[in-house]
JSON list of C-alpha atoms in Angstrom, two decimals:
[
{"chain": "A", "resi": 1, "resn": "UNK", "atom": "CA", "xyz": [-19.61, -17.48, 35.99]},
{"chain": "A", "resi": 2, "resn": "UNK", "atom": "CA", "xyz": [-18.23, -18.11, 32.70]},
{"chain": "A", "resi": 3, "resn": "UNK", "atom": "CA", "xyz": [-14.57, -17.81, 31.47]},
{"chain": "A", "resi": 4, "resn": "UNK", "atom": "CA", "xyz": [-13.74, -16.13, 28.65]},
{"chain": "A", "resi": 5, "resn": "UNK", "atom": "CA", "xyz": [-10.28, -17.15, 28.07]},
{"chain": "A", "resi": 6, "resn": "UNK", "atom": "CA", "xyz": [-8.41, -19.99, 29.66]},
{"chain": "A", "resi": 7, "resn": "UNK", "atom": "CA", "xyz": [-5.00, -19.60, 31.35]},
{"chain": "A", "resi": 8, "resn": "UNK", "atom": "CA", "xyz": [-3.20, -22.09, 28.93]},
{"chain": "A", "resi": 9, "resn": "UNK", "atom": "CA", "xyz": [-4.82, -20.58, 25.90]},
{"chain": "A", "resi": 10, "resn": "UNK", "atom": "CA", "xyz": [-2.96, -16.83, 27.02]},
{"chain": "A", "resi": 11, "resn": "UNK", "atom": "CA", "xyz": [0.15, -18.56, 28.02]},
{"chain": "A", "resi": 12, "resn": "UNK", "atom": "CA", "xyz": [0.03, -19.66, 24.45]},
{"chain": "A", "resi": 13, "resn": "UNK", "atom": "CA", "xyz": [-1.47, -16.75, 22.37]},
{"chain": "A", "resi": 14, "resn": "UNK", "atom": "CA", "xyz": [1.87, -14.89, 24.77]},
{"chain": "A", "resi": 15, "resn": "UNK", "atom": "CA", "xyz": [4.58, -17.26, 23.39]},
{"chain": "A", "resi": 16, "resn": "UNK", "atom": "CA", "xyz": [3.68, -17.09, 19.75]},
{"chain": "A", "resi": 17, "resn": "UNK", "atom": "CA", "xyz": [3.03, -13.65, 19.89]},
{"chain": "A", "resi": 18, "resn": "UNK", "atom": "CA", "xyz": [6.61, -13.39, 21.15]},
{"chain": "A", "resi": 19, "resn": "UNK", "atom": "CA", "xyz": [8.15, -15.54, 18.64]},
{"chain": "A", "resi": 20, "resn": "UNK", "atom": "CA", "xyz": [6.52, -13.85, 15.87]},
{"chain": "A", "resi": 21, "resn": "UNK", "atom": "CA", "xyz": [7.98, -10.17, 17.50]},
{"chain": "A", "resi": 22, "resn": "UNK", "atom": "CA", "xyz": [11.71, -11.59, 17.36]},
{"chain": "A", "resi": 23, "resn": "UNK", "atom": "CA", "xyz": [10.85, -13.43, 14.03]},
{"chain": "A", "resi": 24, "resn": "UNK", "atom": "CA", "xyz": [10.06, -9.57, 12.78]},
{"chain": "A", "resi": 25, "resn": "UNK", "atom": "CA", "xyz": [12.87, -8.39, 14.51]},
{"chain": "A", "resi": 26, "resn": "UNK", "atom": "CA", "xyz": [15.08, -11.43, 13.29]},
{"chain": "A", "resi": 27, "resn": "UNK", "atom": "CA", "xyz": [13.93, -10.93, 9.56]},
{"chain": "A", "resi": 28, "resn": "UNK", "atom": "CA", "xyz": [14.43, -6.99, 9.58]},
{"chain": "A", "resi": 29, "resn": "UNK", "atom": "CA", "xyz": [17.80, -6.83, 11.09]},
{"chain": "A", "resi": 30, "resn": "UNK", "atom": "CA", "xyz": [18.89, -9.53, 8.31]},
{"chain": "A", "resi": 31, "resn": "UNK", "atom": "CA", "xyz": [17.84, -7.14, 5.50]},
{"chain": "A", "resi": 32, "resn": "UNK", "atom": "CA", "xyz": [18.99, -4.28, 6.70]},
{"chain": "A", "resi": 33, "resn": "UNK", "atom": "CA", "xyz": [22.65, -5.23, 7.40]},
{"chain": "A", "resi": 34, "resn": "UNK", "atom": "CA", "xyz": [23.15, -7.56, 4.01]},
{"chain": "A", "resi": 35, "resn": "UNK", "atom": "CA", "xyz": [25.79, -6.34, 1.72]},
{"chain": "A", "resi": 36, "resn": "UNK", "atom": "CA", "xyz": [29.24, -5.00, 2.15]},
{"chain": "A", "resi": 37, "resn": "UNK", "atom": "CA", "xyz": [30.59, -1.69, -0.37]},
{"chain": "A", "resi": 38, "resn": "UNK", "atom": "CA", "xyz": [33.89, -2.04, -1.54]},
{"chain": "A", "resi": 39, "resn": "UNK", "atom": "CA", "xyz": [36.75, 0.95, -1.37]},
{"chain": "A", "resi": 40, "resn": "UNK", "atom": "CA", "xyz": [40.01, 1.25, -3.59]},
{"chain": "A", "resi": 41, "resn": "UNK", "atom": "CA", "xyz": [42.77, 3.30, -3.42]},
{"chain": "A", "resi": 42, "resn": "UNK", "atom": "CA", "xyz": [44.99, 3.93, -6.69]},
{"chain": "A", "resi": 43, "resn": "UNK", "atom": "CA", "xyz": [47.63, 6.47, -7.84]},
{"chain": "A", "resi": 44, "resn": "UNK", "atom": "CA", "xyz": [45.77, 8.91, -10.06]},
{"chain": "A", "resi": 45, "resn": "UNK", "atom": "CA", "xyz": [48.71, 11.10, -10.52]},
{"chain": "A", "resi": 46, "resn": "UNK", "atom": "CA", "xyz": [52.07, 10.45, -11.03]},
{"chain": "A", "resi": 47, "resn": "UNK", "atom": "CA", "xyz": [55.46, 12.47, -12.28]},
{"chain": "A", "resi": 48, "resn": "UNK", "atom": "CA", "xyz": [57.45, 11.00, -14.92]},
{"chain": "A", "resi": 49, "resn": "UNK", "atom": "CA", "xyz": [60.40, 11.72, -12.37]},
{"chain": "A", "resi": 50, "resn": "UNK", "atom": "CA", "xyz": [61.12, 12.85, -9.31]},
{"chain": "A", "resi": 51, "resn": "UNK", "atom": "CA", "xyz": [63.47, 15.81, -9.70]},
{"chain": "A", "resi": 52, "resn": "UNK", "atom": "CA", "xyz": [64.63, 19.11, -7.61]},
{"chain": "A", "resi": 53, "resn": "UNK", "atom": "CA", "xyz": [61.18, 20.79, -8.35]},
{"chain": "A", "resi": 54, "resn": "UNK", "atom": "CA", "xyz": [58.37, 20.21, -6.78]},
{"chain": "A", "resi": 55, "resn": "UNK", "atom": "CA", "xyz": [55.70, 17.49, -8.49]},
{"chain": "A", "resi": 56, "resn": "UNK", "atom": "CA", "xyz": [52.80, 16.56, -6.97]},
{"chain": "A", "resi": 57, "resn": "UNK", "atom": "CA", "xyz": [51.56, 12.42, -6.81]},
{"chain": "A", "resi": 58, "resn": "UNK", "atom": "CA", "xyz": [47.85, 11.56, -6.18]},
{"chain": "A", "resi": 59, "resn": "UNK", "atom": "CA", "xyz": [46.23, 8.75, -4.49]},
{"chain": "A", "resi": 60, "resn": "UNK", "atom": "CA", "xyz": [42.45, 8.63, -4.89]},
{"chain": "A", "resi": 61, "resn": "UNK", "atom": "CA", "xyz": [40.21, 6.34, -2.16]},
{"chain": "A", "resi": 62, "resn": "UNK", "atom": "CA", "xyz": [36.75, 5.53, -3.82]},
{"chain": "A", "resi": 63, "resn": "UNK", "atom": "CA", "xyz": [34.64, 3.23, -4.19]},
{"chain": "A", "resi": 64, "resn": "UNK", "atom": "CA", "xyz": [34.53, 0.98, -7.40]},
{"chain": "A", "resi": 65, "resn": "UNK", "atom": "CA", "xyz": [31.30, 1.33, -10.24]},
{"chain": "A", "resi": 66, "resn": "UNK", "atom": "CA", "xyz": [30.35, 4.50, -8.15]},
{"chain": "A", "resi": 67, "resn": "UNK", "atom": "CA", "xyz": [30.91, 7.97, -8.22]},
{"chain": "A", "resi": 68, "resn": "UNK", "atom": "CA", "xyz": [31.30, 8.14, -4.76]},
{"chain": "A", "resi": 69, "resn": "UNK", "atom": "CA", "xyz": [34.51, 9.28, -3.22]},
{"chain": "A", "resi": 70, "resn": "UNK", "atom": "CA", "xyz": [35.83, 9.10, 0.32]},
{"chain": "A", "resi": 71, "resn": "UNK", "atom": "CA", "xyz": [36.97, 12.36, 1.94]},
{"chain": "A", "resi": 72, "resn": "UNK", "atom": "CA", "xyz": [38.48, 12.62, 4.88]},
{"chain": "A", "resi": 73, "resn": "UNK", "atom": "CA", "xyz": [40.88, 9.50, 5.10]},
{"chain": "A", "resi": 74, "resn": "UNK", "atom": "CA", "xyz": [44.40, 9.89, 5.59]},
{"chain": "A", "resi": 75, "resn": "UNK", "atom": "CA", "xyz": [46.92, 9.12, 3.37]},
{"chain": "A", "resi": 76, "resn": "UNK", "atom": "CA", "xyz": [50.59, 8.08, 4.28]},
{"chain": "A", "resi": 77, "resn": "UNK", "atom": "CA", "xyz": [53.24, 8.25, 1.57]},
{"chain": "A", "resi": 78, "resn": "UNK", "atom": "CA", "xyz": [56.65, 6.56, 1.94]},
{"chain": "A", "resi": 79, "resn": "UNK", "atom": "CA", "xyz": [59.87, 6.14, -0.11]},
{"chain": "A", "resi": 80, "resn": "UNK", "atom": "CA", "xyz": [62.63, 3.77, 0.67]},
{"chain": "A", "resi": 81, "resn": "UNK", "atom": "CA", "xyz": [64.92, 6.33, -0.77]},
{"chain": "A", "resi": 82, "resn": "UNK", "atom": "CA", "xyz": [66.70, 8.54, 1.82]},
{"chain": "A", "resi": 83, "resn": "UNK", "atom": "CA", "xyz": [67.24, 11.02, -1.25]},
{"chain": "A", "resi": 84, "resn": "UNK", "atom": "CA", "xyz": [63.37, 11.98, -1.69]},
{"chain": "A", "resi": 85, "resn": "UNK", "atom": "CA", "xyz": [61.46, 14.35, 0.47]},
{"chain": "A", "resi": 86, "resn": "UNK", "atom": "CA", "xyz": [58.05, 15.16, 0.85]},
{"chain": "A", "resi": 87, "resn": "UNK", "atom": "CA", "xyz": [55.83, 18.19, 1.71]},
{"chain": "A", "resi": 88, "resn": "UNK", "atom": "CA", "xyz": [54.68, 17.69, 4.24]},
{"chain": "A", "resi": 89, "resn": "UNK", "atom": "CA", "xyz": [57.52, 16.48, 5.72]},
{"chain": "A", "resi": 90, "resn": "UNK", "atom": "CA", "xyz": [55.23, 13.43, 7.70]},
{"chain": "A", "resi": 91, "resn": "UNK", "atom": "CA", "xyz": [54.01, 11.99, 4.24]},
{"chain": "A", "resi": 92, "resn": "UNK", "atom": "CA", "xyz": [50.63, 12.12, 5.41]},
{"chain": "A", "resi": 93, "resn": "UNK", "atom": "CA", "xyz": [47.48, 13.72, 4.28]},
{"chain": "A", "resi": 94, "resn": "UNK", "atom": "CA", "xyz": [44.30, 13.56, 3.88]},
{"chain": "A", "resi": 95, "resn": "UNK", "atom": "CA", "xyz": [41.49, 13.25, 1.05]},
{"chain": "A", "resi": 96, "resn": "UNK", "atom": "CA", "xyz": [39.82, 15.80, -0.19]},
{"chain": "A", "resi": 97, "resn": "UNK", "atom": "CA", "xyz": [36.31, 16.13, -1.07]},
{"chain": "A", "resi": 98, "resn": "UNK", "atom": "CA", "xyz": [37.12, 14.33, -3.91]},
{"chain": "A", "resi": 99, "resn": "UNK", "atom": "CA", "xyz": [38.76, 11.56, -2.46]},
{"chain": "A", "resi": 100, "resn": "UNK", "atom": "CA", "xyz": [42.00, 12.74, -3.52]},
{"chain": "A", "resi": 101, "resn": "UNK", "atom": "CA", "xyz": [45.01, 12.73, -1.39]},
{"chain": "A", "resi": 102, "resn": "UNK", "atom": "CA", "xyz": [47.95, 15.09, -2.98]},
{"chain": "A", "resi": 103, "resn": "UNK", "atom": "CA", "xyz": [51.30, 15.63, -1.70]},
{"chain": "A", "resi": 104, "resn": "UNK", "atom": "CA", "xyz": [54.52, 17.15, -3.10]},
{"chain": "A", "resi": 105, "resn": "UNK", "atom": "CA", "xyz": [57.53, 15.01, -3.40]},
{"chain": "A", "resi": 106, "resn": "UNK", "atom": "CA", "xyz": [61.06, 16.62, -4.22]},
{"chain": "A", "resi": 107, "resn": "UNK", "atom": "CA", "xyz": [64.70, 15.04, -5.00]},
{"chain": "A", "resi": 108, "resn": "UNK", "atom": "CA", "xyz": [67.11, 15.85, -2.66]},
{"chain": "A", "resi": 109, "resn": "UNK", "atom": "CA", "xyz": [70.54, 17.86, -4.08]},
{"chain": "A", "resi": 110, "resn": "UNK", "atom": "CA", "xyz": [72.87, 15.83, -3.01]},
{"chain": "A", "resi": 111, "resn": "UNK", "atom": "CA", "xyz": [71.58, 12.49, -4.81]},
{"chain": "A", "resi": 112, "resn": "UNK", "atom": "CA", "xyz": [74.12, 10.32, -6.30]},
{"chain": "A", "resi": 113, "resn": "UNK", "atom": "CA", "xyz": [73.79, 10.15, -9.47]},
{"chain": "A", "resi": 114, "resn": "UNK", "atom": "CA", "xyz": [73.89, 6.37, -9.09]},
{"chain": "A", "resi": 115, "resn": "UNK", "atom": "CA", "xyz": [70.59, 5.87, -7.88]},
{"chain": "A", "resi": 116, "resn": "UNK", "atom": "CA", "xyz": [68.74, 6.24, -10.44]},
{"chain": "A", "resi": 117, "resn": "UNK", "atom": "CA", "xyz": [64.80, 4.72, -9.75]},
{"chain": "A", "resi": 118, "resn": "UNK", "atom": "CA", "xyz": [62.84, 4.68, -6.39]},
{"chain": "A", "resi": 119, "resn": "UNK", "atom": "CA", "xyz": [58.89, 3.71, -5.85]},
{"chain": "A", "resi": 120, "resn": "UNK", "atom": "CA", "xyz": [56.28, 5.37, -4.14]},
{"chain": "A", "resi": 121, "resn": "UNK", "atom": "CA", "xyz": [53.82, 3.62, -1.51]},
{"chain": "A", "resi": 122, "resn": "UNK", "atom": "CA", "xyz": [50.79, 5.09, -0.35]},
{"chain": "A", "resi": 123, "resn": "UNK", "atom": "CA", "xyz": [48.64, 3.18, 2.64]},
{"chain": "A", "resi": 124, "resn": "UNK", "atom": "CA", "xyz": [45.81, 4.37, 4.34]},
{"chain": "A", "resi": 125, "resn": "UNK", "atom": "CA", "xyz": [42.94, 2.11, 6.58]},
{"chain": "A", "resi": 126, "resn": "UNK", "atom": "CA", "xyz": [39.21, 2.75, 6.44]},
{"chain": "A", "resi": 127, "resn": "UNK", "atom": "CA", "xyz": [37.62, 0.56, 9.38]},
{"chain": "A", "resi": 128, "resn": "UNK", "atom": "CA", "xyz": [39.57, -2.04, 9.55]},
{"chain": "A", "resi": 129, "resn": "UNK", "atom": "CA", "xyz": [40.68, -2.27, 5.90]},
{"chain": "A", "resi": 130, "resn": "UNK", "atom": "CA", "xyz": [44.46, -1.47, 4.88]},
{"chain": "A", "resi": 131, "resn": "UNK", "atom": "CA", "xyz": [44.63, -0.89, 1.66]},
{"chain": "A", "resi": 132, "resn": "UNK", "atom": "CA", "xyz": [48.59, 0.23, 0.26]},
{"chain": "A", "resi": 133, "resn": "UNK", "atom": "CA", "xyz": [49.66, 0.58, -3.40]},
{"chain": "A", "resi": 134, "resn": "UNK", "atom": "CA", "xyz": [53.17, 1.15, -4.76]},
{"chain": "A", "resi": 135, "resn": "UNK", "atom": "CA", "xyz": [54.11, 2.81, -7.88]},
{"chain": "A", "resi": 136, "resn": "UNK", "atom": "CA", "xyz": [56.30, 1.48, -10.43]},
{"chain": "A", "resi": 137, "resn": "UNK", "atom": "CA", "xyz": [59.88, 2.51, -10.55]},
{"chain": "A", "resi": 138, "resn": "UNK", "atom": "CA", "xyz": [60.38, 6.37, -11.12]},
{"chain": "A", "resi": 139, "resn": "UNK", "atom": "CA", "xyz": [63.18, 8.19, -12.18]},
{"chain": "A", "resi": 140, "resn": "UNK", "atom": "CA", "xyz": [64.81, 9.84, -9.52]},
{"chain": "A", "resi": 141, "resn": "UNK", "atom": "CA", "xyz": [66.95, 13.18, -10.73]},
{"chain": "A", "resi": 142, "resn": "UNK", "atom": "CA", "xyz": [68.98, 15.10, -8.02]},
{"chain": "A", "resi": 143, "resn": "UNK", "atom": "CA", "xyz": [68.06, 18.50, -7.58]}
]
């Protein structure tokens, strides 16, 4: 009776076979996950002051040399001024479609008029990226 394969010969046809599969594997998982996309957040909107009527500031979350815009992330706005409110009262809210977050920020009536300047911050995390941007100094008018 005559063999037509030998024992060793599928051990070893079995083992390359196997290292080419995870080679593939290795090789198409390495493509396929290369690259990482960048996202920025900046103020797109901003009042020349902050008075007793309502302005609104914007904070856009997109991603740079694209037209592509992230909806859905929340925004948090903060003041260190005790004088400034915002509406909502939290400070946070979320993008819209077009990656815009836009919230209402008033000056409080009973501002002294010594205080004249207060900045905005706006942070939000996407993943596990915090990204936070503060505006320059604003006026800051009592109502």
């Amino acid at each position: 009776m005559k063999k037509r394969f030998s024992l060793v010969g599928f051990m070893v046809l079995c083992v390359a076979a196997a290292g080419f599969i995870t080679l593939a594997f290795f090789i198409g998982s390495w493509t396929g996950s290369s690259g990482k996309v960048s996202v920025t957040g900046a103020f797109a909107a901003v009042p020349a002051a902050i008075t007793g009527t309502a302005s609104n500031i914007e904070y856009k979350v997109s991603v740079p040399s694209t037209d592509a815009t992230l909806a859905g992330v929340t925004v948090d706005f903060s003041s260190p001024s005790k004088y400034v409110t915002f509406n909502p009262a939290s400070g946070s809210v979320t993008t819209d479609s077009d990656g815009v977050a836009r919230i209402e920020i008033v000056a409080k009536a009973n501002a002294p008029t010594w205080i004249t300047t207060t900045t905005i911050e706006a942070a939000c995390t996407i993943g596990n990226v915090k990204m936070s941007g503060k505006t320059e100094p604003l006026s800051l008018k009592a109502g």
